[in-house]
Coordinates of C-alpha atoms in Angstrom, one line a residue:
M1 CA -29.2 76.2 59.3
T2 CA -26.0 77.9 60.6
S3 CA -25.3 78.8 64.2
R4 CA -23.5 81.8 65.8
L5 CA -21.2 80.7 68.6
Q6 CA -19.1 82.4 71.2
L7 CA -15.7 81.4 72.6
H8 CA -14.2 82.1 76.0
L9 CA -10.5 81.5 76.3
S10 CA -8.2 80.9 79.2
A11 CA -4.7 79.4 79.7
R12 CA -2.6 78.1 82.6
D13 CA 1.0 77.5 83.3
L14 CA 2.3 79.3 80.2
K15 CA 6.1 79.6 79.7
N16 CA 7.6 82.9 80.7
L17 CA 9.3 84.4 77.6
S18 CA 10.3 87.7 79.2
G19 CA 13.4 86.6 81.1
L20 CA 14.3 86.5 84.7
M21 CA 13.4 90.1 85.4
G22 CA 10.1 90.2 83.6
M23 CA 6.8 88.4 83.1
S24 CA 5.0 87.6 79.8
D25 CA 1.9 89.5 78.9
P26 CA -0.3 87.0 77.0
F27 CA -3.1 87.7 74.5
A28 CA -4.9 85.4 72.1
V29 CA -5.8 85.6 68.4
V30 CA -8.5 83.4 66.9
T31 CA -8.5 82.4 63.2
V32 CA -11.0 80.3 61.3
R33 CA -10.0 77.8 58.6
G34 CA -13.5 76.5 57.7
D35 CA -14.0 73.0 56.4
S36 CA -10.3 72.1 56.1
K37 CA -7.3 72.7 58.4
K38 CA -5.3 73.5 55.3
N39 CA -7.5 76.4 54.3
S40 CA -6.1 79.9 54.5
P41 CA -7.0 81.4 57.9
K42 CA -9.2 84.4 58.5
V43 CA -8.6 86.4 61.7
I44 CA -11.9 86.9 63.5
G45 CA -11.0 88.1 66.9
C46 CA -8.3 89.2 69.3
T47 CA -8.5 89.3 73.1
E48 CA -7.2 91.9 75.4
V49 CA -3.7 91.5 77.0
V50 CA -3.5 90.2 80.6
F51 CA -0.3 91.7 81.9
N52 CA 2.2 89.9 84.0
N53 CA 0.2 86.7 84.2
L54 CA 1.0 83.2 83.1
S55 CA -2.4 81.8 83.8
P56 CA -4.7 84.3 82.1
S57 CA -8.5 84.2 81.8
W58 CA -9.3 86.6 79.0
S59 CA -12.5 88.7 79.3
H60 CA -13.0 89.5 75.6
V61 CA -15.4 87.0 74.1
V62 CA -14.8 86.0 70.4
F63 CA -17.8 85.2 68.2
L64 CA -17.8 82.6 65.4
D65 CA -20.4 82.6 62.6
G66 CA -21.4 79.9 60.1
Y67 CA -21.2 76.6 62.0
R68 CA -23.3 74.0 60.3
F69 CA -23.8 70.4 61.5
G70 CA -22.3 67.9 59.1
V71 CA -19.5 70.2 57.8
P72 CA -16.1 70.4 59.5
Y73 CA -15.4 73.7 61.2
Y74 CA -11.8 74.3 62.1
F75 CA -10.6 77.3 64.1
E76 CA -7.2 78.0 65.6
V77 CA -6.1 80.0 68.7
G78 CA -2.7 81.5 68.9
V79 CA -1.3 82.8 72.2
F80 CA 1.4 85.6 72.0
D81 CA 3.5 87.6 74.4
F82 CA 2.5 91.2 73.8
D83 CA 5.1 93.9 73.0
A84 CA 3.6 97.1 74.4
T85 CA 5.9 99.3 72.3
T86 CA 3.8 98.6 69.3
T87 CA 1.0 100.8 70.8
G88 CA 3.2 103.8 71.9
K89 CA 1.9 103.4 75.4
T90 CA 3.4 101.9 78.6
E91 CA 2.3 98.6 80.0
L92 CA 0.9 100.4 83.1
E93 CA -1.2 102.7 80.9
L94 CA -2.6 99.8 78.9
S95 CA -3.3 97.7 82.0
R96 CA -5.4 100.5 83.5
M97 CA -7.6 100.7 80.4
D98 CA -10.9 98.8 80.2
V99 CA -11.0 95.7 78.1
H100 CA -12.7 97.3 75.1
E101 CA -10.4 100.2 74.8
Q102 CA -7.3 98.0 75.3
S103 CA -8.6 95.4 72.7
L104 CA -8.9 98.1 70.1
L105 CA -5.3 99.2 70.6
T106 CA -3.9 95.7 70.6
T107 CA -5.9 94.7 67.5
A108 CA -4.7 97.8 65.7
A109 CA -1.1 97.0 66.7
L110 CA -1.5 93.4 65.5
E111 CA -2.9 94.0 62.0
P112 CA 0.1 95.4 60.2
T113 CA 2.5 93.0 61.8
L114 CA 1.1 89.5 61.1
P115 CA 3.9 86.9 61.0
K116 CA 5.2 86.0 57.6
K117 CA 6.2 82.5 56.5
S118 CA 9.9 81.9 56.7
K119 CA 11.7 81.5 53.4
K120 CA 12.4 78.0 52.2
G121 CA 15.6 76.7 53.6
T122 CA 15.6 79.0 56.6
K123 CA 14.7 78.1 60.1
P124 CA 11.4 79.6 61.3
T125 CA 11.6 81.7 64.4
T126 CA 8.9 82.8 66.9
S127 CA 10.0 86.4 66.8
S128 CA 11.1 88.7 64.0
S129 CA 11.2 92.4 63.2
S130 CA 7.9 92.1 61.3
F131 CA 6.1 90.4 64.2
P132 CA 7.4 91.6 67.6
H133 CA 5.0 89.5 69.6
K134 CA 6.6 86.2 70.7
V135 CA 4.7 83.1 70.0
M136 CA 3.7 81.2 73.1
G137 CA 1.9 78.5 71.2
T138 CA -1.1 77.7 69.0
G139 CA -4.0 75.2 69.2
L140 CA -6.1 73.8 66.3
F141 CA -9.7 72.8 67.3
E142 CA -12.7 71.3 65.4
M143 CA -16.1 72.6 66.5
G144 CA -17.8 69.2 66.2
Q145 CA -15.3 67.7 68.7
L146 CA -15.7 70.7 71.0
L147 CA -19.6 70.5 71.0
G148 CA -19.3 66.7 71.5
S149 CA -17.2 67.1 74.6
R150 CA -18.8 67.4 78.1
G151 CA -19.5 70.9 79.0
N152 CA -18.4 72.1 75.5
V153 CA -14.9 72.5 76.9
A154 CA -11.6 71.4 75.4
S155 CA -8.0 71.8 76.5
K156 CA -4.8 71.5 74.5
S157 CA -1.1 71.7 75.4
L158 CA 0.8 74.5 73.7
Q159 CA 4.1 74.0 72.0
T160 CA 6.3 76.1 74.3
G161 CA 4.5 74.9 77.5
G162 CA 1.2 75.4 79.3
V163 CA -2.4 74.6 78.5
L164 CA -5.0 76.4 76.4
T165 CA -8.7 75.9 77.3
V166 CA -11.6 76.9 75.1
H167 CA -15.3 76.9 76.1
V168 CA -18.0 77.4 73.5
E169 CA -21.6 78.5 73.9
K170 CA -24.4 79.0 71.3
C171 CA -25.4 82.7 71.2
Q172 CA -29.0 83.0 72.4
G173 CA -29.6 86.6 71.3
S174 CA -31.6 87.7 68.3
G175 CA -28.7 89.5 66.6
D176 CA -27.0 88.0 63.6
D177 CA -23.7 89.7 64.1
D178 CA -21.9 91.7 66.7
A179 CA -23.3 95.0 65.5
D180 CA -26.9 93.6 65.6
V181 CA -27.1 92.4 69.2
A182 CA -28.6 94.1 72.2
R183 CA -26.3 95.9 74.6
L184 CA -26.3 96.9 78.2
H185 CA -25.4 100.5 78.9
L186 CA -23.8 100.4 82.3
K187 CA -22.2 102.9 84.7
L188 CA -21.1 101.9 88.2
G189 CA -19.7 103.8 91.1
G190 CA -18.2 102.7 94.4
V191 CA -18.7 104.1 97.9
K192 CA -16.2 103.8 100.8
C193 CA -14.2 101.2 98.9
K194 CA -11.2 100.6 101.1
A195 CA -8.2 98.6 99.9
P196 CA -7.1 95.6 102.0
G197 CA -4.3 96.3 104.4
S198 CA -0.7 96.3 103.1
A199 CA 2.8 96.6 104.4
T200 CA 2.8 100.4 103.6
G201 CA -0.6 101.0 105.2
R202 CA -2.1 102.5 102.1
K203 CA -5.9 102.3 102.2
T204 CA -6.9 104.4 99.1
P205 CA -7.1 101.9 96.2
N206 CA -6.5 102.1 92.5
A207 CA -9.8 100.4 91.9
F208 CA -11.3 98.5 88.9
Y209 CA -14.1 96.0 88.7
E210 CA -14.5 92.8 86.8
I211 CA -17.7 91.1 85.7
F212 CA -18.0 87.3 85.7
R213 CA -20.8 85.2 84.4
K214 CA -21.7 81.8 85.8
V215 CA -21.0 78.7 83.7
E216 CA -21.9 75.1 84.4
R217 CA -19.1 72.7 83.7
P218 CA -18.7 68.9 84.2
T219 CA -16.5 69.7 87.2
G220 CA -19.1 72.1 88.7
A221 CA -20.1 75.7 88.3
V222 CA -17.3 78.2 87.4
W223 CA -17.2 81.9 86.8
E224 CA -15.9 83.3 83.5
S225 CA -14.6 86.8 83.2
V226 CA -16.4 88.8 80.6
Y227 CA -15.4 92.4 81.3
R228 CA -12.8 94.4 83.1
S229 CA -13.3 98.1 83.7
N230 CA -10.8 101.0 83.6
T231 CA -8.9 101.8 86.8
V232 CA -9.7 104.8 88.9
K233 CA -6.6 105.9 90.8
Q234 CA -6.5 106.8 94.5
N235 CA -10.1 107.2 95.2
L236 CA -12.4 105.7 97.9
N237 CA -15.5 106.6 95.9
P238 CA -14.5 105.7 92.3
V239 CA -16.8 106.3 89.4
W240 CA -15.9 104.2 86.4
N241 CA -16.4 105.1 82.8
D242 CA -19.8 104.1 81.3
V243 CA -19.6 101.2 78.9
N244 CA -21.9 99.5 76.3
L245 CA -21.6 95.8 76.9
N246 CA -22.5 93.2 74.3
L247 CA -25.3 91.3 76.0
E248 CA -24.4 88.0 74.3
A249 CA -20.9 88.3 75.7
T250 CA -22.1 89.4 79.2
C251 CA -24.8 86.9 79.9
N252 CA -25.6 85.2 76.6
S253 CA -28.8 87.2 76.5
D254 CA -30.1 85.5 79.7
L255 CA -31.2 88.4 81.9
D256 CA -31.6 86.0 84.9
R257 CA -28.1 84.4 84.5
A258 CA -26.0 84.9 87.6
I259 CA -23.2 87.4 87.3
K260 CA -20.6 88.4 89.8
I261 CA -18.9 91.8 90.1
V262 CA -15.5 91.8 91.8
L263 CA -13.6 94.9 92.9
W264 CA -9.8 94.8 92.6
D265 CA -7.0 97.1 93.8
H266 CA -4.8 97.4 90.7
K267 CA -1.1 96.4 91.1
R268 CA 1.6 97.0 88.5
S269 CA 2.9 93.5 89.1
G270 CA -0.4 92.0 87.9
K271 CA -1.1 90.5 91.4
H272 CA -4.1 92.7 92.0
K273 CA -5.6 92.7 95.5
Y274 CA -9.1 91.4 96.0
M275 CA -11.3 94.1 97.6
G276 CA -14.8 92.5 97.6
E277 CA -17.7 91.3 95.5
C278 CA -21.4 91.1 95.0
E279 CA -23.7 88.8 93.0
T280 CA -26.6 89.8 90.8
T281 CA -28.1 89.5 87.3
V282 CA -28.3 91.8 84.3
G283 CA -32.0 92.1 85.0
G284 CA -31.2 93.1 88.6
L285 CA -28.8 95.9 87.5
V286 CA -31.4 97.3 85.1
D287 CA -34.1 97.1 87.7
L288 CA -32.1 99.0 90.3
A289 CA -31.3 101.7 87.8
G290 CA -35.0 101.9 87.0
Q291 CA -35.9 102.4 90.6
Y292 CA -33.3 105.2 90.9
E293 CA -34.8 106.9 87.8
E294 CA -38.3 106.6 89.4
S295 CA -37.0 108.4 92.5
S296 CA -36.2 111.4 90.2
H297 CA -32.6 111.2 91.7
N298 CA -33.9 112.4 95.0
E299 CA -32.3 109.5 96.7
D300 CA -28.8 108.0 96.6
P301 CA -28.3 105.6 93.7
F302 CA -29.3 102.0 94.6
G303 CA -26.7 99.4 94.7
F304 CA -25.2 96.3 96.4
D305 CA -23.0 95.7 99.5
L306 CA -19.5 94.7 98.7
L307 CA -18.6 91.6 100.8
R308 CA -15.2 90.3 101.7
D309 CA -14.9 87.4 104.1
G310 CA -18.5 87.8 105.0
K311 CA -18.1 91.5 106.0
T312 CA -19.4 94.6 104.2
V313 CA -16.4 96.6 102.9
G314 CA -18.2 99.3 100.9
S315 CA -20.9 99.4 98.3
L316 CA -21.3 99.3 94.6
Q317 CA -23.8 101.8 93.1
V318 CA -25.7 101.3 89.8
L319 CA -25.6 104.8 88.4
E320 CA -26.9 103.8 84.9
A321 CA -28.1 100.5 83.5
A322 CA -30.4 100.2 80.5
L323 CA -30.8 97.8 77.6
H324 CA -30.7 99.1 74.0
G325 CA -30.3 97.8 70.5
R326 CA -32.3 95.4 68.5
G327 CA -35.9 95.1 69.9
V328 CA -35.1 97.2 73.0
A329 CA -36.3 100.6 74.0
T330 CA -33.6 103.3 73.8
A331 CA -34.2 104.7 77.3
V332 CA -35.7 103.9 80.7
P333 CA -38.7 106.1 81.1
S334 CA -39.6 107.1 84.7
S335 CA -43.3 106.2 84.2
A336 CA -44.4 103.8 81.5
L337 CA -46.1 101.2 83.6
E338 CA -49.7 100.0 83.1
E339 CA -52.0 100.1 86.0
G340 CA -51.6 97.0 88.2
E341 CA -48.4 95.9 86.3
A342 CA -45.4 95.0 88.3
S343 CA -42.6 97.6 88.5
M344 CA -40.2 96.9 85.7
P345 CA -38.1 99.3 83.5
E346 CA -39.6 99.5 80.0
S347 CA -36.3 98.6 78.4
L348 CA -36.3 95.3 80.4
K349 CA -39.9 94.4 79.4
S350 CA -39.2 95.3 75.8
Y351 CA -36.0 93.2 75.7
Q352 CA -37.6 90.2 77.3
A353 CA -40.5 90.3 74.8
S354 CA -38.0 90.5 71.9
L355 CA -35.9 87.5 72.9
P356 CA -36.2 84.2 71.0
S357 CA -36.1 82.5 74.3
S358 CA -39.5 84.0 75.3
K359 CA -41.2 81.2 77.1
K360 CA -44.4 81.2 75.1
N361 CA -42.6 80.9 71.7
Y362 CA -39.3 79.3 72.7
K363 CA -38.2 76.4 70.6
P364 CA -34.6 75.3 71.1
E365 CA -32.2 74.6 68.3
F366 CA -29.9 71.7 67.6
V367 CA -26.8 73.3 69.2
D368 CA -28.9 74.0 72.3
Y369 CA -29.3 70.2 72.8
L370 CA -25.6 69.6 72.2
S371 CA -24.7 72.3 74.6
G372 CA -27.1 70.8 77.1
G373 CA -25.3 67.5 77.1
C374 CA -27.2 65.5 74.5
Q375 CA -25.0 62.6 73.4
I376 CA -25.0 61.7 69.7
S377 CA -24.5 57.9 69.2
L378 CA -23.6 56.4 65.8
A379 CA -24.5 52.9 64.6
V380 CA -23.6 51.5 61.2
A381 CA -25.3 48.9 59.0
I382 CA -23.7 47.5 55.8
D383 CA -25.2 45.6 52.9
F384 CA -23.7 42.2 52.1
T385 CA -26.3 41.1 49.6
A386 CA -25.5 39.6 46.2
S387 CA -26.6 42.9 44.6
N388 CA -23.0 44.1 45.4
G389 CA -21.6 41.6 42.9
D390 CA -18.4 39.5 43.4
P391 CA -16.2 41.4 45.9
R392 CA -13.1 39.8 44.2
E393 CA -13.9 41.6 40.9
P394 CA -12.6 45.2 40.3
N395 CA -15.3 47.9 40.0
T396 CA -17.7 46.1 42.3
P397 CA -18.7 48.0 45.5
H398 CA -17.0 45.7 47.9
Y399 CA -13.8 45.3 45.9
F400 CA -10.7 46.0 48.1
H401 CA -7.9 47.7 46.2
P402 CA -4.3 46.5 46.8
P403 CA -2.8 48.2 49.9
Q404 CA -0.1 49.8 47.8
S405 CA -2.7 51.7 45.7
K406 CA -3.9 53.6 48.8
E407 CA -7.4 53.5 47.3
W408 CA -10.7 52.8 49.0
N409 CA -13.9 51.3 47.7
D410 CA -17.1 53.3 48.0
Y411 CA -18.2 51.6 51.2
E412 CA -15.0 52.6 52.9
K413 CA -15.2 56.2 51.6
A414 CA -18.8 56.6 52.9
I415 CA -17.8 55.1 56.3
F416 CA -14.9 57.5 56.6
A417 CA -16.7 60.6 55.3
V418 CA -19.9 60.3 57.4
G419 CA -18.4 58.4 60.3
S420 CA -15.6 60.9 60.8
I421 CA -18.1 63.7 61.3
L422 CA -20.6 61.9 63.5
A423 CA -17.9 60.2 65.6
K424 CA -16.8 63.7 66.9
Y425 CA -20.1 64.0 68.7
D426 CA -19.8 60.6 70.3
S427 CA -17.8 61.1 73.5
D428 CA -17.2 57.4 74.2
Q429 CA -16.3 56.6 70.6
R430 CA -18.0 53.2 70.9
M431 CA -20.3 52.2 68.0
P432 CA -22.1 49.0 66.9
V433 CA -21.6 47.7 63.4
W434 CA -24.1 45.4 61.8
G435 CA -24.3 43.6 58.5
F436 CA -27.3 42.3 56.6
G437 CA -28.0 40.1 53.5
A438 CA -25.3 37.4 54.0
K439 CA -25.9 33.7 54.3
Y440 CA -24.2 31.7 57.1
N441 CA -24.6 27.9 57.3
G442 CA -27.4 28.1 54.7
D443 CA -29.4 30.7 56.6
V444 CA -29.8 34.3 55.3
R445 CA -29.0 36.8 58.1
H446 CA -30.8 40.1 57.9
C447 CA -28.9 41.5 60.9
F448 CA -25.6 40.2 62.3
Q449 CA -22.7 41.6 64.2
C450 CA -19.6 42.7 62.3
G451 CA -16.4 42.2 64.2
Q452 CA -15.5 40.5 67.4
E453 CA -17.0 43.2 69.7
V454 CA -20.6 44.3 70.2
E455 CA -19.3 47.9 69.9
V456 CA -16.1 48.9 68.1
E457 CA -13.9 51.9 68.8
G458 CA -13.9 54.9 66.4
V459 CA -14.0 55.1 62.7
Q460 CA -11.0 52.8 62.4
G461 CA -12.9 50.2 64.4
I462 CA -15.8 50.4 61.9
M463 CA -13.4 49.9 59.0
D464 CA -11.7 46.9 60.6
A465 CA -15.1 45.3 61.5
Y466 CA -16.3 45.8 57.9
R467 CA -13.2 44.3 56.3
G468 CA -13.2 41.5 58.8
V469 CA -16.5 40.2 57.5
F470 CA -14.9 39.0 54.3
R471 CA -12.6 36.7 56.4
T472 CA -15.7 34.8 57.6
P473 CA -17.4 32.0 55.7
L474 CA -20.3 34.2 54.3
T475 CA -22.2 33.8 51.1
M476 CA -23.6 37.0 49.7
S477 CA -27.3 36.4 49.2
F478 CA -30.8 37.9 48.7
P479 CA -33.2 39.6 49.4
T480 CA -32.4 43.2 50.6
K481 CA -34.3 43.8 53.8
F482 CA -33.8 46.7 56.2
T483 CA -36.5 45.9 58.8
E484 CA -34.4 43.8 61.2
V485 CA -31.5 46.3 61.2
L486 CA -34.0 49.1 61.7
E487 CA -35.6 47.4 64.7
T488 CA -32.2 46.6 66.2
A489 CA -31.1 50.2 65.8
A490 CA -34.3 51.4 67.5
S491 CA -33.7 49.1 70.4
Y492 CA -30.1 50.3 70.6
A493 CA -31.4 53.9 70.6
R494 CA -33.8 53.2 73.4
H495 CA -31.0 51.6 75.4
E496 CA -28.7 54.5 74.9
Q497 CA -31.4 57.0 76.0
E498 CA -32.1 54.9 79.1
M499 CA -28.5 54.8 80.1
A500 CA -28.1 58.6 79.5
A501 CA -31.2 59.3 81.6
E502 CA -29.5 57.7 84.6
D503 CA -27.1 60.6 84.4
A504 CA -29.9 63.2 83.7
R505 CA -28.7 63.5 80.1
L506 CA -30.2 62.9 76.6
S507 CA -29.1 60.6 73.9
Y508 CA -30.0 60.4 70.2
T509 CA -28.8 57.7 67.7
I510 CA -28.0 58.0 64.0
L511 CA -28.0 54.9 62.0
L512 CA -25.8 55.0 58.9
L513 CA -27.1 52.4 56.5
L514 CA -25.1 51.6 53.4
T515 CA -26.7 49.6 50.6
S516 CA -26.2 48.8 47.0
G517 CA -29.7 47.6 46.1
N518 CA -33.4 48.5 46.3
V519 CA -35.3 47.4 49.3
E520 CA -37.5 44.4 48.6
D521 CA -40.7 45.2 50.5
V522 CA -41.4 48.9 50.4
Q523 CA -44.6 48.9 52.5
E524 CA -43.1 46.7 55.2
T525 CA -40.0 49.0 55.3
K526 CA -42.2 52.2 55.5
Q527 CA -44.2 50.8 58.4
C528 CA -41.1 49.9 60.2
L529 CA -39.7 53.4 59.8
I530 CA -43.0 54.8 61.2
D531 CA -42.7 52.5 64.2
C532 CA -39.1 53.5 64.8
S533 CA -40.0 57.2 64.7
D534 CA -41.2 56.8 68.3
D535 CA -37.6 56.3 69.3
P536 CA -34.7 58.8 69.5
L537 CA -33.4 57.7 66.1
S538 CA -32.6 59.0 62.6
V539 CA -31.8 56.8 59.7
V540 CA -29.3 58.0 57.0
I541 CA -29.3 55.7 53.9
V542 CA -26.5 56.0 51.4
G543 CA -26.9 54.2 48.0
I544 CA -23.6 52.6 46.9
G545 CA -22.9 51.6 43.3
D546 CA -24.7 52.3 40.0
A547 CA -28.1 50.9 40.7
S548 CA -31.1 53.2 39.9
F549 CA -32.5 53.1 43.4
D550 CA -35.9 54.1 42.0
S551 CA -37.9 52.3 44.7
M552 CA -36.0 54.1 47.4
E553 CA -37.6 57.5 46.6
F554 CA -40.4 56.8 49.1
L555 CA -37.8 57.3 51.9
D556 CA -37.8 61.1 51.3
E557 CA -41.6 61.3 50.8
H558 CA -42.9 61.1 54.3
D559 CA -45.8 63.6 54.8
P560 CA -46.5 64.1 58.6
A561 CA -49.8 65.7 57.7
T562 CA -51.2 62.5 56.2
E563 CA -48.9 59.8 57.5
A564 CA -48.3 58.6 61.1
G565 CA -45.0 59.1 62.8
R566 CA -42.3 61.7 62.1
D567 CA -39.8 62.0 59.3
I568 CA -36.6 60.2 60.4
T569 CA -35.0 59.2 57.1
K570 CA -32.7 60.7 54.5
F571 CA -31.6 58.9 51.4
V572 CA -28.7 60.0 49.1
K573 CA -26.8 58.4 46.3
F574 CA -23.1 58.2 46.9
D575 CA -22.2 58.8 43.2
D576 CA -24.0 62.1 43.3
Y577 CA -21.3 63.6 45.5
R578 CA -17.6 63.7 44.6
S579 CA -16.3 65.3 47.7
F580 CA -16.5 64.1 51.3
N581 CA -17.7 67.5 52.6
A582 CA -20.5 67.7 50.0
L583 CA -21.6 64.1 50.9
T584 CA -21.7 64.6 54.6
Q585 CA -23.5 68.0 54.3
A586 CA -26.2 66.3 52.1
V587 CA -26.5 63.2 54.3
L588 CA -26.7 65.1 57.6
D589 CA -28.6 68.2 56.7
E590 CA -31.9 67.0 58.2
I591 CA -30.5 65.5 61.4
P592 CA -30.7 68.8 63.4
H593 CA -34.4 69.2 62.6
Q594 CA -35.2 65.6 63.3
L595 CA -33.4 65.6 66.7
V596 CA -35.1 68.8 67.8
D597 CA -38.5 67.6 66.6
Y598 CA -38.2 64.3 68.6
F599 CA -37.3 65.9 71.9
F600 CA -39.4 69.1 71.6
S601 CA -42.6 67.3 70.6
R602 CA -42.2 65.4 73.9
N603 CA -41.7 68.6 75.9
I604 CA -38.1 67.6 76.6
L605 CA -35.9 70.7 76.6
P606 CA -32.1 70.8 76.5
G607 CA -30.4 69.9 79.7
Q608 CA -29.7 72.8 82.0
L609 CA -27.0 71.1 84.1
E610 CA -24.5 68.4 83.4
D611 CA -23.8 65.6 85.8
H612 CA -21.2 67.4 87.9
T613 CA -18.9 64.6 88.9
A614 CA -15.3 65.5 89.7
V615 CA -13.7 64.8 86.4
D616 CA -10.9 66.7 84.8
V617 CA -11.0 68.0 81.2
K618 CA -8.7 65.9 79.2
V619 CA -5.7 67.8 77.8
S620 CA -4.9 67.0 74.2
E621 CA -1.3 66.8 73.0
A622 CA 0.2 70.0 71.5
D623 CA 0.0 70.4 67.7
E624 CA 3.2 70.1 65.7
D625 CA 5.6 73.0 65.9
E626 CA 5.2 73.9 62.3
R627 CA 1.7 75.2 63.0
T628 CA 3.1 78.0 65.1
F629 CA 4.9 79.3 62.0
T630 CA 1.9 79.0 59.7
F631 CA -0.8 80.3 62.1
M632 CA -1.6 83.3 59.9
E633 CA -1.1 81.7 56.6

């Protein structure tokens, strides 16, 4: 299953590239590289320009399609200083347009002038005649790491200075692409909107409004800009152009999500003057417009008081507000209410009924749990039974190639391939590594700690713990038993969930079990898996080597209709997959369903709020300079 996601972009403390007498006008371009950072990029979105501002928060939301758990998903954001001459309009004209109109012009100006790779032997430059927009920096991100971070927020330094921040949300609407989603048709007007006092005494504003949506972050609630209107010049009672807003971008299809509308007095310098604000929801806007329709326009349009410093400084009228698009009525009829039914515009009722988040049918998806703060924990178990053969002999599963060969054995390859994906979702990067099937001091150990620490750090820590076992006095033995490792993993999963619950969060553990032989007692193992299914645990078993693994087929044959417990197991043979991406996709393709099934069957929905302690989002180091010159290549 793939997911549609949305990106909100902002930056701070960018370097001014326009000299002493000017100020940079930053905009951002988003490209997708898919499952490898070396793939050719595809441009999928371009923000508007924020003029004369070195700490922009862009309103234009960029959508990404095709994210799948278990497959790397790289995207890159480039920040540029816009050259307004490419549009044939002045900066003032552009800055007074609404976000949608401006984005169309900036995108059109960008397309024929994508930067070209410098010729071999010549020094790349950030500005050329073919690409007039100066490069302020680029940042490469991987979606798994972003979804694994608290609040789904990541920040990265840019090469020329400043910090780029990206925030991702899963789209909650029913549309599959931008043309398919519901929209909010909106027209607003202002009444007696006086500008704040100035040195010149001018009170008549050049007014525009900005819509923000509320977002919960680890540092607390913040407001993200999602739309800026056109500017109406010199008018105390402005009426702004009507607009069709993408409902996913505006409120992520949540009609009850808080939004804030702020009025500004436009300034050429970019230092716009705050005039006042009001707070509502999309549902509230539509409801007010519906009441106005019911009055047959015999009353003044309904609206909100604009507040500044606790005082009313004018009002904002809702002239038109209706939902339309997929699953939504195309108009707001003045009388379409059944007897005894609460007053609600028909488009609002129709839309609420069409949403996948309808309370009676709502079932969250995997990304919903990740976005809600669910922690993915990784545990690893490695087979040290005699079925692996003599590790000193070439072509055996545990054989370590000479360092100069730069080759890995199949255990190392599987650890790296699967571990690298899952580790991105593990925010603390601490993972237990266990072994089984080795004999110490004459006793066969069916679960023992690998390495010096109870939990190792990252994929490299797993590799070091695995290799370190062969520096201990072990004897590879028989039989192949999983039960002790499975019970230990289940206990670990319970502990991780209990710890997460203290912070009002969720935790789910994935055990990566690597083995070269068939399990000895099939029925005992099957019963153990059924018992473990009561815990927040999935078990991924990878068969290493050339064994037939015939007796392992039962692992993928769980039938919940006739057998107790839930399906928590996936088995694959390593030799069936010759690329890391193919292996990880096959290994992890059932994890999303298993995680959702565990929590949803217990009436545990995704977290609504993070633990809002005062922590800063960690800023990653800037990518190498070369990426700024290959951003579009």
